[in-house]
Coordinates of C-alpha atoms in Angstrom, one line a residue:
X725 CA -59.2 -64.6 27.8
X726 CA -55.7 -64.5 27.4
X727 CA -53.4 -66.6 25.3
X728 CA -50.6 -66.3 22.4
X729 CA -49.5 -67.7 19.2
X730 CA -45.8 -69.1 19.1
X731 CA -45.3 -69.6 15.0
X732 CA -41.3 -71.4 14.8
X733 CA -40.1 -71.8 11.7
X734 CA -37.9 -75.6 11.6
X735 CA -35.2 -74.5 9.2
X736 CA -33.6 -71.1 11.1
X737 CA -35.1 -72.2 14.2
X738 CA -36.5 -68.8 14.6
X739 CA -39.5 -68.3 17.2
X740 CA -42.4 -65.6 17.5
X741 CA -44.7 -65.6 20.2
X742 CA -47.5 -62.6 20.3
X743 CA -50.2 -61.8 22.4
X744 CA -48.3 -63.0 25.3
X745 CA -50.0 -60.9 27.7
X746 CA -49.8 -62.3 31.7
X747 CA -47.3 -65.1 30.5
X748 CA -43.6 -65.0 31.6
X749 CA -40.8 -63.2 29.7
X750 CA -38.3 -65.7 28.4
X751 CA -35.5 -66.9 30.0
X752 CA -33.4 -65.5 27.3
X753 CA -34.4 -61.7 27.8
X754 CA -31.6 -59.8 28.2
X755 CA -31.2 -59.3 32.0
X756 CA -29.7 -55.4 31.8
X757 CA -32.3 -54.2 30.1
X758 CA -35.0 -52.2 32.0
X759 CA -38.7 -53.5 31.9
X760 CA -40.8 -50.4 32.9
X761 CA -42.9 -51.6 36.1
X762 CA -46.6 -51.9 35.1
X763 CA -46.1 -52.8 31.6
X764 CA -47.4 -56.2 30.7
X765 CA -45.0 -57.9 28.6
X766 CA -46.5 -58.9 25.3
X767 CA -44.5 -61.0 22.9
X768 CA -41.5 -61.8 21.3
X769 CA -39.2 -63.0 18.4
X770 CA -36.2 -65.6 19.6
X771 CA -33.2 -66.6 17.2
X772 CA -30.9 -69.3 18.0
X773 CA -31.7 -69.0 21.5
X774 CA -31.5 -65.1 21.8
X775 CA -34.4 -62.7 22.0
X776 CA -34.3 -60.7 18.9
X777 CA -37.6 -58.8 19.8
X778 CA -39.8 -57.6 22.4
X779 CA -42.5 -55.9 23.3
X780 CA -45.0 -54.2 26.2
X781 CA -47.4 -51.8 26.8
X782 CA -49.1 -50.4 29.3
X783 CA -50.7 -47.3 31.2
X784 CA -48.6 -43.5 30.9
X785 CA -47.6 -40.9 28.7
X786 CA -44.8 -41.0 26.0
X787 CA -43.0 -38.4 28.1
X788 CA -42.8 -40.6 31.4
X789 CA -41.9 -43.9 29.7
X790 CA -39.3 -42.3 27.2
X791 CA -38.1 -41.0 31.1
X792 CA -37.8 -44.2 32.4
X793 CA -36.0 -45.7 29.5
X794 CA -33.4 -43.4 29.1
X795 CA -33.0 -42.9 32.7
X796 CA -33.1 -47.1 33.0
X797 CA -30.6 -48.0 30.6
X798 CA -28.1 -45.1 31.7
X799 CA -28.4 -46.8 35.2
X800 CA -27.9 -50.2 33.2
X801 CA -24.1 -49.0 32.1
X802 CA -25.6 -48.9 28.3
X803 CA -24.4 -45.7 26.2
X804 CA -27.2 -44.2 24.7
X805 CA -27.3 -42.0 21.1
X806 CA -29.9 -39.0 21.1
X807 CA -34.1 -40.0 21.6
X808 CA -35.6 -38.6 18.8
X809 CA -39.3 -38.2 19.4
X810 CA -41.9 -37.0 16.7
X811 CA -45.9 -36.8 17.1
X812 CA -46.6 -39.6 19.1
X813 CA -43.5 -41.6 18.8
X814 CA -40.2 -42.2 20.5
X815 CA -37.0 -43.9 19.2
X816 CA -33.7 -44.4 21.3
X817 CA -30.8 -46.3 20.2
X818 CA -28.7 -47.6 23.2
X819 CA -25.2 -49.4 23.1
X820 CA -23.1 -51.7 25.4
X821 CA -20.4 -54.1 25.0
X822 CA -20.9 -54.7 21.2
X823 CA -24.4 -55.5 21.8
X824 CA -27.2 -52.9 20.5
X825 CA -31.1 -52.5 21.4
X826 CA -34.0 -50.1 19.6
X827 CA -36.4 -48.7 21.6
X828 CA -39.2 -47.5 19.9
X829 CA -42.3 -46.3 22.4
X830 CA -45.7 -44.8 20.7
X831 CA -49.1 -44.3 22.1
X832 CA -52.1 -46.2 21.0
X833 CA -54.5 -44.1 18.6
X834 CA -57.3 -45.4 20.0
X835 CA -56.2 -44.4 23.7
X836 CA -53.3 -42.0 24.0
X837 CA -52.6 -43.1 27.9
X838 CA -51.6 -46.7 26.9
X839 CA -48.3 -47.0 25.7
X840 CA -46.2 -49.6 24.0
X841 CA -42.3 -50.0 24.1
X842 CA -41.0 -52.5 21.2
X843 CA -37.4 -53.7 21.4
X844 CA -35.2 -54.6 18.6
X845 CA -31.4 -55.9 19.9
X846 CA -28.5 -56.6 17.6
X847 CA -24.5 -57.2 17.8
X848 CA -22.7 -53.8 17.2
X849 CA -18.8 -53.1 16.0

C-alpha cells in the first residue's frame, strides 16, 4: 500500500511529506533540474512555497546515476563543482543563477542495485 506523511509546522509554514512513492512531484519542483527516468519520486521538504528537499530512488548503480546527474544538469546550463564519491556514496554540488542544489546519491545496504538521489537546494552569492 502506498501512502505519505505531510507533517507542516503553522509558525514557518514549513512542509515535509515522506514516503511519497507513486504520488506527483510538487508544483514547486524546480523545473531545470533533471529527474533520472525510472526513479520514483519519494518525498519532500517545502518552505515558503519553495522545495527545499527532495528525494528518489530507484533501480542502477552509483556509477550510471552519478552519469546521469552530472551529464543532466550540464545539459541544464548549471555549473557544477567536482563529484566526489567515496564507498557507496556520491556528492555533487551544482550552481546556476545564484541558486544552488546538493546531490547526494548512495546505494541501499540492503540491496546495492537500488539507488537513491536526495536534493538539498539553496540561494548562492
Amino acid at each position: 500500500e502506498r501512502g505519505s506523511v505531510t507533517v507542516e509546522d503553522s509558525g514557518t509554514g514549513a512542509k515535509s511529506v515522506i514516503g511519497n512513492i507513486g504520488q506527483p512531484i510538487p508544483a514547486t519542483f524546480p523545473s531545470d533540474v533533471p529527474q533520472k527516468p525510472g526513479a520514483a519520486f519519494t518525498g519532500y521538504t517545502e518552505l515558503q512555497g519553495e522545495v527545499i528537499t527532495a528525494s528518489f530512488t530507484g533501480p542502477g548503480t552509483l556509477s550510471e546515476w552519478t552519469a546521469y546527474y552530472e551529464r543532466a544538469f550540464a545539459e541544464q546550463g548549471w555549473i557544477a563543482d567536482p563529484t566526489y564519491t567515496v564507498n557507496n556514496a556520491s556528492l555533487m554540488t551544482m550552481r546556476k543563477a545564484k541558486r544552488g542544489v546538493t546531490v547526494t546519491i548512495s546505494s541501499d545496504t540492503s540491496d546495492p542495485t537500488r539507488m537513491t538521489a536526495g536534493f538539498l537546494f539553496g540561494k548562492t552569492r
